[in-house]
Short mmCIF file of C-alpha atoms in Angstrom, two decimals:
data_model
loop_
_atom_site.label_atom_id
_atom_site.label_comp_id
_atom_site.label_asym_id
_atom_site.label_seq_id
_atom_site.Cartn_x
_atom_site.Cartn_y
_atom_site.Cartn_z
CA MET A 1 23.97 -39.16 88.33
CA LEU A 2 23.04 -41.89 85.89
CA SER A 3 19.49 -42.05 87.21
CA GLY A 4 19.18 -38.28 86.88
CA LEU A 5 20.30 -38.43 83.27
CA ARG A 6 17.76 -41.15 82.62
CA ARG A 7 14.94 -39.07 84.11
CA ARG A 8 15.90 -36.03 82.04
CA ALA A 9 16.13 -38.17 78.92
CA SER A 10 12.74 -39.69 79.66
CA ARG A 11 11.15 -36.26 80.11
CA ALA A 12 12.72 -35.06 76.89
CA ALA A 13 11.40 -38.14 75.09
CA ASP A 14 7.92 -37.50 76.50
CA ARG A 15 8.03 -33.94 75.17
CA VAL A 16 9.05 -35.16 71.73
CA ILE A 17 6.36 -37.84 71.70
CA GLY A 18 3.76 -35.37 72.97
CA GLY A 19 4.70 -32.93 70.25
CA ALA A 20 4.42 -35.65 67.64
CA PHE A 21 0.94 -36.59 68.86
CA ALA A 22 -0.10 -32.95 68.78
CA VAL A 23 0.50 -32.70 65.03
CA LEU A 24 -0.91 -36.11 64.12
CA PRO A 25 -4.57 -36.38 63.11
CA GLU A 26 -6.45 -37.67 66.14
CA ARG A 27 -7.50 -40.92 64.48
CA TRP A 28 -3.86 -41.77 63.76
CA ALA A 29 -2.70 -40.80 67.23
CA VAL A 30 -5.42 -42.90 68.86
CA ALA A 31 -4.59 -45.85 66.61
CA VAL A 32 -0.93 -45.65 67.65
CA ALA A 33 -1.47 -45.09 71.39
CA PRO A 34 -5.05 -45.76 72.51
CA ARG A 35 -4.04 -46.01 76.17
CA ARG A 36 -2.79 -42.45 76.04
CA PHE A 37 -6.31 -41.28 75.12
CA GLY A 38 -8.32 -43.82 77.10
CA PHE A 39 -10.28 -45.06 74.09
CA THR A 40 -9.89 -46.68 70.68
CA ASN A 41 -11.22 -45.40 67.38
CA THR A 42 -13.96 -48.02 67.48
CA ASP A 43 -15.16 -46.55 70.81
CA VAL A 44 -15.99 -43.22 69.18
CA PRO A 45 -19.74 -43.05 68.50
CA GLY A 46 -21.51 -41.16 65.77
CA MET A 47 -23.31 -37.90 66.24
CA PRO A 48 -26.66 -37.38 68.00
CA PRO A 49 -29.56 -38.30 65.71
CA VAL A 50 -31.46 -35.32 64.35
CA PRO A 51 -35.20 -35.70 65.00
CA ALA A 52 -37.93 -34.57 62.67
CA GLY A 53 -39.82 -31.40 63.50
CA ARG A 54 -39.42 -27.70 63.05
CA VAL A 55 -38.51 -27.50 66.76
CA ARG A 56 -35.66 -29.84 67.69
CA LEU A 57 -34.68 -30.17 71.34
CA TYR A 58 -31.36 -31.58 72.53
CA ILE A 59 -30.92 -32.64 76.18
CA ALA A 60 -27.48 -33.47 77.61
CA PRO A 61 -25.14 -34.56 79.11
CA VAL A 62 -25.94 -36.72 82.18
CA ASN A 63 -29.36 -38.41 81.92
CA PHE A 64 -29.61 -39.01 85.66
CA ALA A 65 -32.21 -41.72 86.37
CA ALA A 66 -32.93 -41.77 82.61
CA GLN A 67 -34.76 -38.47 82.94
CA ALA A 68 -33.21 -36.71 79.93
CA HIS A 69 -34.35 -39.60 77.75
CA ALA A 70 -37.81 -39.51 79.33
CA TRP A 71 -38.15 -35.74 78.96
CA ALA A 72 -37.10 -36.03 75.31
CA ARG A 73 -39.87 -38.57 74.74
CA ALA A 74 -42.30 -36.29 76.57
CA ALA A 75 -41.35 -33.22 74.52
CA SER A 76 -41.81 -35.23 71.34
CA ARG A 77 -45.52 -35.49 72.18
CA LEU A 78 -45.83 -31.79 71.34
CA ASP A 79 -46.91 -30.87 67.83
CA GLY A 80 -43.93 -30.06 65.62
CA VAL A 81 -41.33 -31.03 68.24
CA GLY A 82 -38.64 -33.69 68.02
CA ALA A 83 -36.25 -34.32 70.90
CA VAL A 84 -33.26 -36.54 71.67
CA ASN A 85 -30.73 -36.87 74.47
CA THR A 86 -27.09 -37.75 74.89
CA GLN A 87 -25.38 -39.10 77.99
CA TYR A 88 -21.76 -39.73 78.81
CA SER A 89 -21.22 -42.83 80.89
CA GLY A 90 -18.57 -45.07 82.36
CA PRO A 91 -18.44 -48.85 82.52
CA ASP A 92 -20.06 -48.93 85.98
CA GLY A 93 -23.18 -46.95 85.08
CA PHE A 94 -26.81 -48.01 85.40
CA ALA A 95 -27.23 -48.62 81.65
CA PHE A 96 -30.03 -46.09 81.37
CA PRO A 97 -31.57 -45.78 77.90
CA ALA A 98 -30.35 -42.86 75.80
CA ASP A 99 -30.52 -41.76 72.19
CA LEU A 100 -26.73 -41.54 72.19
CA ASP A 101 -24.35 -43.00 74.76
CA VAL A 102 -20.80 -41.63 74.73
CA PRO A 103 -17.95 -43.28 76.63
CA VAL A 104 -16.70 -40.76 79.17
CA ALA A 105 -13.14 -41.02 77.82
CA VAL A 106 -14.33 -40.01 74.35
CA PHE A 107 -16.45 -37.23 75.79
CA ALA A 108 -13.47 -35.86 77.73
CA ASN A 109 -10.51 -36.60 75.47
CA SER A 110 -11.59 -36.63 71.82
CA THR A 111 -11.23 -33.12 70.46
CA ARG A 112 -12.37 -34.35 67.07
CA TRP A 113 -15.61 -35.74 68.49
CA GLN A 114 -16.18 -32.64 70.61
CA ARG A 115 -15.89 -30.36 67.57
CA GLN A 116 -18.19 -32.52 65.48
CA HIS A 117 -20.61 -32.71 68.40
CA PHE A 118 -20.80 -28.93 68.70
CA GLU A 119 -21.28 -28.51 64.95
CA ARG A 120 -24.09 -31.07 64.92
CA VAL A 121 -25.93 -29.58 67.88
CA SER A 122 -25.46 -25.92 66.99
CA ARG A 123 -26.53 -26.36 63.36
CA GLU A 124 -29.24 -29.03 63.60
CA PHE A 125 -31.07 -28.25 66.85
CA THR A 126 -33.17 -25.23 67.74
CA HIS A 127 -33.21 -25.68 71.52
CA VAL A 128 -30.80 -27.13 74.09
CA LEU A 129 -31.59 -28.16 77.66
CA VAL A 130 -28.39 -28.30 79.71
CA GLU A 131 -28.51 -30.76 82.60
CA ALA A 132 -27.01 -30.11 86.02
CA GLU A 133 -25.06 -27.04 84.81
CA ARG A 134 -22.47 -29.38 83.29
CA PRO A 135 -20.62 -28.74 80.02
CA ILE A 136 -22.12 -30.71 77.16
CA PHE A 137 -19.14 -30.42 74.80
CA GLY A 138 -16.46 -31.72 77.16
CA PRO A 139 -13.40 -29.44 77.36
CA LEU A 140 -13.99 -27.92 73.90
CA PHE A 141 -14.84 -24.60 75.59
CA ASP A 142 -12.53 -25.25 78.57
CA THR A 143 -15.50 -26.85 80.41
CA ASP A 144 -16.95 -23.35 80.70
CA VAL A 145 -20.73 -23.64 80.49
CA ALA A 146 -21.13 -19.89 79.99
CA ARG A 147 -18.92 -20.07 76.89
CA GLU A 148 -20.94 -23.00 75.59
CA VAL A 149 -24.17 -21.08 76.04
CA ALA A 150 -22.72 -18.05 74.25
CA ALA A 151 -21.49 -20.21 71.36
CA LEU A 152 -24.88 -21.88 70.99
CA ARG A 153 -26.72 -18.59 71.11
CA ALA A 154 -24.37 -17.18 68.48
CA ARG A 155 -25.72 -19.92 66.19
CA GLY A 156 -29.33 -19.02 67.04
CA VAL A 157 -29.96 -21.87 69.51
CA SER A 158 -32.22 -21.24 72.52
CA VAL A 159 -30.82 -22.56 75.80
CA ALA A 160 -32.39 -23.54 79.12
CA PHE A 161 -31.15 -25.41 82.19
CA VAL A 162 -32.56 -28.25 84.26
CA SER A 163 -31.24 -29.03 87.73
CA HIS A 164 -31.52 -32.52 89.16
CA GLY A 165 -30.66 -32.08 92.84
CA SER A 166 -27.21 -31.90 94.38
CA ASP A 167 -26.01 -29.71 91.53
CA LEU A 168 -28.19 -26.86 92.87
CA ARG A 169 -29.21 -27.73 96.42
CA LEU A 170 -27.39 -25.54 98.97
CA PRO A 171 -26.35 -27.61 102.00
CA SER A 172 -26.25 -24.46 104.15
CA ARG A 173 -29.91 -23.77 103.36
CA HIS A 174 -31.06 -27.35 103.67
CA ARG A 175 -29.56 -28.03 107.07
CA ASP A 176 -31.34 -24.97 108.46
CA ILE A 177 -34.78 -26.39 107.61
CA ASP A 178 -34.43 -30.11 108.32
CA ARG A 179 -32.99 -31.82 111.39
CA TRP A 180 -32.49 -34.95 109.28
CA SER A 181 -30.48 -33.13 106.61
CA PRO A 182 -27.30 -34.97 105.59
CA PHE A 183 -25.46 -31.66 105.62
CA HIS A 184 -25.12 -31.21 109.39
CA ASP A 185 -21.98 -33.35 109.43
CA ALA A 186 -18.59 -31.69 108.99
CA ASP A 187 -17.83 -33.95 106.05
CA PRO A 188 -15.54 -32.70 103.27
CA LEU A 189 -18.25 -33.73 100.80
CA VAL A 190 -20.61 -31.17 102.33
CA ALA A 191 -18.15 -28.35 101.67
CA THR A 192 -17.64 -29.62 98.13
CA LEU A 193 -21.38 -29.70 97.47
CA GLU A 194 -21.76 -26.19 98.88
CA GLN A 195 -19.02 -24.86 96.59
CA GLN A 196 -20.56 -26.68 93.63
CA ALA A 197 -24.03 -25.29 94.28
CA VAL A 198 -22.69 -21.75 94.68
CA ALA A 199 -20.77 -22.03 91.40
CA HIS A 200 -23.81 -23.40 89.60
CA ARG A 201 -26.01 -20.62 90.97
CA ALA A 202 -23.58 -18.14 89.42
CA ILE A 203 -23.92 -19.91 86.06
CA LEU A 204 -27.70 -19.69 86.23
CA ALA A 205 -27.67 -16.09 87.39
CA ASN A 206 -25.42 -15.01 84.53
CA ALA A 207 -27.08 -17.09 81.81
CA ASP A 208 -30.43 -15.29 81.84
CA ALA A 209 -32.10 -18.49 80.64
CA PRO A 210 -35.14 -20.49 81.74
CA VAL A 211 -34.41 -22.84 84.62
CA PHE A 212 -36.30 -26.05 85.36
CA VAL A 213 -35.95 -28.28 88.42
CA SER A 214 -36.82 -31.96 88.58
CA THR A 215 -38.23 -31.93 92.11
CA PRO A 216 -40.27 -29.25 93.90
CA ASP A 217 -37.88 -28.94 96.86
CA LEU A 218 -35.32 -27.32 94.54
CA LEU A 219 -37.66 -24.36 94.11
CA GLU A 220 -36.41 -23.30 97.54
CA ASP A 221 -32.93 -23.05 96.04
CA TRP A 222 -34.02 -21.30 92.83
CA PRO A 223 -37.46 -19.71 93.32
CA ALA A 224 -37.62 -18.45 89.73
CA ALA A 225 -37.39 -22.00 88.39
CA THR A 226 -40.24 -24.10 87.04
CA TRP A 227 -40.95 -27.62 88.25
CA LEU A 228 -40.41 -30.14 85.45
CA PRO A 229 -41.86 -33.39 86.81
CA VAL A 230 -39.78 -36.52 86.47
CA VAL A 231 -41.20 -39.03 84.01
CA VAL A 232 -41.67 -42.79 84.13
CA ASP A 233 -43.46 -45.23 81.86
CA PRO A 234 -46.51 -46.36 83.86
CA ASP A 235 -47.02 -49.46 81.72
CA ARG A 236 -43.46 -50.65 82.35
CA TRP A 237 -44.00 -50.49 86.10
CA ALA A 238 -47.64 -51.61 86.29
CA SER A 239 -48.24 -54.78 88.28
CA ASP A 240 -51.18 -56.94 89.28
CA ALA A 241 -49.25 -58.39 92.22
CA PRO A 242 -51.18 -57.85 95.46
CA VAL A 243 -49.79 -55.53 98.10
CA LEU A 244 -49.76 -55.95 101.88
CA GLU A 245 -51.42 -59.36 101.77
CA ARG A 246 -48.46 -61.34 103.11
CA ASP A 247 -48.27 -61.95 106.84
CA VAL A 248 -44.75 -60.51 106.76
CA PRO A 249 -44.51 -57.54 104.36
CA VAL A 250 -41.53 -57.41 102.03
CA VAL A 251 -39.75 -54.08 102.49
CA ILE A 252 -37.10 -52.90 100.03
CA HIS A 253 -34.62 -50.03 100.11
CA ALA A 254 -32.56 -49.15 97.03
CA PRO A 255 -30.08 -46.43 97.96
CA THR A 256 -28.35 -45.02 94.90
CA SER A 257 -26.70 -42.66 97.40
CA SER A 258 -26.73 -43.89 100.99
CA PHE A 259 -25.49 -40.48 102.12
CA LEU A 260 -28.50 -38.66 100.67
CA LYS A 261 -31.06 -41.40 101.26
CA GLY A 262 -30.25 -41.76 104.95
CA SER A 263 -29.64 -45.48 104.80
CA ASP A 264 -27.46 -45.35 107.91
CA LEU A 265 -30.35 -43.84 109.87
CA VAL A 266 -32.98 -46.45 108.99
CA GLU A 267 -31.25 -49.72 108.16
CA PRO A 268 -30.47 -50.74 111.76
CA ALA A 269 -34.17 -50.52 112.58
CA LEU A 270 -35.14 -52.38 109.40
CA ILE A 271 -32.71 -55.16 110.25
CA ASP A 272 -34.03 -55.36 113.83
CA GLU A 273 -37.60 -55.54 112.53
CA THR A 274 -36.60 -58.36 110.19
CA GLU A 275 -34.83 -60.30 112.91
CA SER A 276 -37.98 -59.95 115.03
CA GLY A 277 -40.05 -61.43 112.18
CA ARG A 278 -42.19 -58.35 111.64
CA ILE A 279 -40.93 -57.48 108.15
CA ASP A 280 -38.80 -59.08 105.45
CA TYR A 281 -36.23 -56.39 104.66
CA ARG A 282 -34.28 -56.65 101.41
CA ARG A 283 -31.59 -54.13 100.53
CA VAL A 284 -31.40 -53.71 96.76
CA PRO A 285 -27.82 -53.45 95.50
CA ARG A 286 -26.71 -51.31 92.59
CA MET A 287 -27.92 -52.99 89.40
CA PRO A 288 -28.96 -52.24 85.80
CA SER A 289 -32.23 -50.33 85.59
CA ALA A 290 -33.83 -53.07 83.46
CA GLU A 291 -33.83 -55.42 86.47
CA MET A 292 -35.62 -53.07 88.86
CA PRO A 293 -39.29 -53.57 87.87
CA ALA A 294 -39.26 -57.24 88.86
CA ILE A 295 -37.72 -56.39 92.23
CA VAL A 296 -40.28 -53.68 92.94
CA HIS A 297 -43.16 -55.93 91.85
CA ALA A 298 -42.04 -58.57 94.35
CA SER A 299 -42.22 -56.12 97.27
CA ASP A 300 -44.93 -54.53 99.39
CA ILE A 301 -43.21 -51.41 100.66
CA LEU A 302 -40.45 -49.18 99.34
CA VAL A 303 -38.61 -47.39 102.11
CA GLU A 304 -37.23 -44.48 100.11
CA GLN A 305 -35.31 -41.48 101.48
CA PHE A 306 -35.18 -39.80 104.87
CA ARG A 307 -32.76 -36.91 104.57
CA ILE A 308 -33.57 -34.69 101.58
CA GLY A 309 -37.34 -34.23 101.94
CA THR A 310 -38.56 -34.97 98.44
CA TYR A 311 -39.78 -37.98 96.46
CA SER A 312 -37.49 -39.34 93.79
CA VAL A 313 -37.75 -41.24 90.52
CA ALA A 314 -37.49 -44.49 92.48
CA ALA A 315 -40.51 -43.46 94.53
CA VAL A 316 -42.50 -42.63 91.40
CA GLU A 317 -41.63 -46.02 89.90
CA ALA A 318 -42.83 -47.81 93.02
CA LEU A 319 -46.03 -45.74 93.05
CA ALA A 320 -46.63 -46.72 89.43
CA ALA A 321 -46.29 -50.35 90.50
CA GLY A 322 -48.93 -49.91 93.19
CA ARG A 323 -46.45 -50.38 96.02
CA LEU A 324 -46.63 -48.46 99.28
CA VAL A 325 -43.90 -45.81 99.47
CA VAL A 326 -42.64 -44.56 102.83
CA ALA A 327 -40.36 -41.52 102.93
CA HIS A 328 -39.67 -38.16 104.52
CA VAL A 329 -41.29 -35.53 102.28
CA HIS A 330 -41.29 -31.84 103.18
CA GLU A 331 -44.63 -30.07 103.44
CA GLN A 332 -43.33 -27.55 100.90
CA VAL A 333 -43.09 -30.38 98.36
CA ARG A 334 -46.55 -31.71 99.15
CA ASP A 335 -48.01 -28.19 99.05
CA HIS A 336 -46.45 -27.40 95.68
CA VAL A 337 -47.65 -30.63 94.09
CA ARG A 338 -51.14 -30.04 95.48
CA ALA A 339 -51.20 -26.47 94.17
CA ALA A 340 -49.86 -27.45 90.74
CA THR A 341 -51.91 -30.61 90.19
CA GLY A 342 -54.77 -30.67 92.68
CA LEU A 343 -53.51 -34.03 93.92
CA GLU A 344 -51.97 -35.30 97.13
CA VAL A 345 -48.60 -37.04 96.98
CA PRO A 346 -49.46 -40.63 98.00
CA VAL A 347 -46.24 -41.16 99.94
CA VAL A 348 -46.55 -42.14 103.59
CA GLU A 349 -44.62 -39.74 105.81
CA ALA A 350 -41.96 -41.09 108.15
CA THR A 351 -38.68 -39.93 109.62
CA PRO A 352 -35.87 -42.05 111.04
CA GLY A 353 -37.44 -41.43 114.43
CA THR A 354 -40.93 -42.58 113.44
CA LEU A 355 -40.24 -45.29 110.85
CA VAL A 356 -40.72 -48.28 113.15
CA ALA A 357 -44.02 -46.89 114.45
CA VAL A 358 -45.19 -46.26 110.89
CA LEU A 359 -44.30 -49.82 109.85
CA ASN A 360 -46.20 -51.16 112.86
CA ASP A 361 -49.22 -49.07 111.89
CA ILE A 362 -49.04 -50.36 108.32
CA ARG A 363 -49.18 -53.94 109.55
CA GLU A 364 -52.12 -53.17 111.84
CA ARG A 365 -54.14 -51.08 109.35
CA ARG A 366 -53.46 -52.82 106.08
CA GLU A 367 -56.69 -51.80 104.35
CA HIS A 368 -55.99 -48.13 105.01
CA TYR A 369 -52.50 -48.32 103.58
CA ARG A 370 -53.51 -50.62 100.75
CA ALA A 371 -55.84 -47.87 99.55
CA ILE A 372 -52.95 -45.41 99.57
CA ALA A 373 -50.82 -47.82 97.55
CA GLU A 374 -53.64 -48.37 95.08
CA SER A 375 -53.86 -44.61 94.46
CA GLY A 376 -50.26 -44.53 93.28
CA PRO A 377 -50.74 -45.58 89.63
CA ALA A 378 -53.41 -42.92 89.02
CA PHE A 379 -51.19 -40.25 90.58
CA VAL A 380 -48.29 -41.25 88.34
CA ARG A 381 -50.43 -41.19 85.21
CA ALA A 382 -51.73 -37.74 86.13
CA VAL A 383 -48.40 -36.16 87.09
CA HIS A 384 -45.45 -38.25 85.94
CA ASP A 385 -46.31 -40.00 82.66
CA GLY A 386 -44.79 -37.23 80.52
CA ARG A 387 -47.87 -35.27 79.51
CA ARG A 388 -47.53 -32.67 82.25
CA SER A 389 -43.77 -32.41 81.65
CA ALA A 390 -44.36 -31.80 77.95
CA GLY A 391 -46.74 -29.00 78.85
CA VAL A 392 -44.12 -27.47 81.14
CA LEU A 393 -41.54 -27.48 78.33
CA ALA A 394 -43.93 -26.07 75.72
CA PRO A 395 -43.41 -22.35 76.49
CA PHE A 396 -39.62 -22.70 76.27
CA LEU A 397 -40.01 -24.50 72.95
CA GLY A 398 -42.44 -21.89 71.67
CA VAL A 399 -45.26 -24.32 70.94
CA ALA A 400 -48.76 -24.94 72.21
CA ASP A 401 -49.23 -27.75 74.71
CA GLU A 402 -52.64 -29.11 73.65
CA SER A 403 -51.10 -32.34 72.40
CA ALA A 404 -49.40 -32.88 75.75
CA ASN A 405 -52.78 -33.79 77.16
CA GLY A 406 -53.74 -36.19 74.43
#
């Protein structure tokens, strides 16, 4: 009986305390009980910077692989356009560059910041690019992206979407076209991704807004979308280090998602090849993005992904460094890039079933594959240095794209 009375008294006290916090100004409540909110007042950042330009683009909220930041820089090449991005991040993130980095607890729990954020964006920006169909104002609109879009449009802001990958890719479609698809397994994650993609498709269908996709394979999931090439800084990744001149090539694999990259399908073979002395395989652990160029420069071959059928930001970075990239890339992706740019994707095709044979061929025909690696930097400068991406964004922003090619 005594313990029951204590529990009831504790619940009553919680209700009283909760009510008191509800009427306190947020700054005071956070100062009194920061653990309740998950952040302190000093954790709360300012507002997104407002760029110069009559057209001001805001990209948020995830910045996967630093692409929102890179697209903002690309859009800023256009005459009269300024662009910035915001990302929310936790303590275990990749430390990607961003114009504004918001602790995830502030993003999710600070009503005061959310309201100020919406006011800043809706009054100071002319265009918003929503990443991955995720809410950019936290729970301010009950995490309802459709309500966010309506609120922005009510203020005269033009809205578009950009999908990065798993947010839009339908596992049920993908497993029908690729025997190596990660979605054949009866894993609960597959069902979750299917539900997520279906929900996001409904958002896009109802929004009646332009849709961009970061990789050409996603055009199979949303045919009305436009490919917005990922962007890297070629100079940051450029290297004079020779490739394929060592007796034993250094092969790296950097799986940000082992499930999607197919690490389990290729690593046993890579380890066997290393133990046999034919390659020097080095698995790259999760690390800050600033450390990656040196690792890539010290390698000969990047073994990329073998399940999804596209080439990722990591592949583009390695191409920019003049490394040889080996991956499983769908013909649909290669065909679209060829049709859009006139260029071939310089990624060597391999599947989990052919990888060892491909690596053997690379060792035996080094000059042939060295030429492929040496074509990578030019491909990146033509397709992925930001100029083409700026041109893709220009119609949405209502500006000419001449400066995107300068």
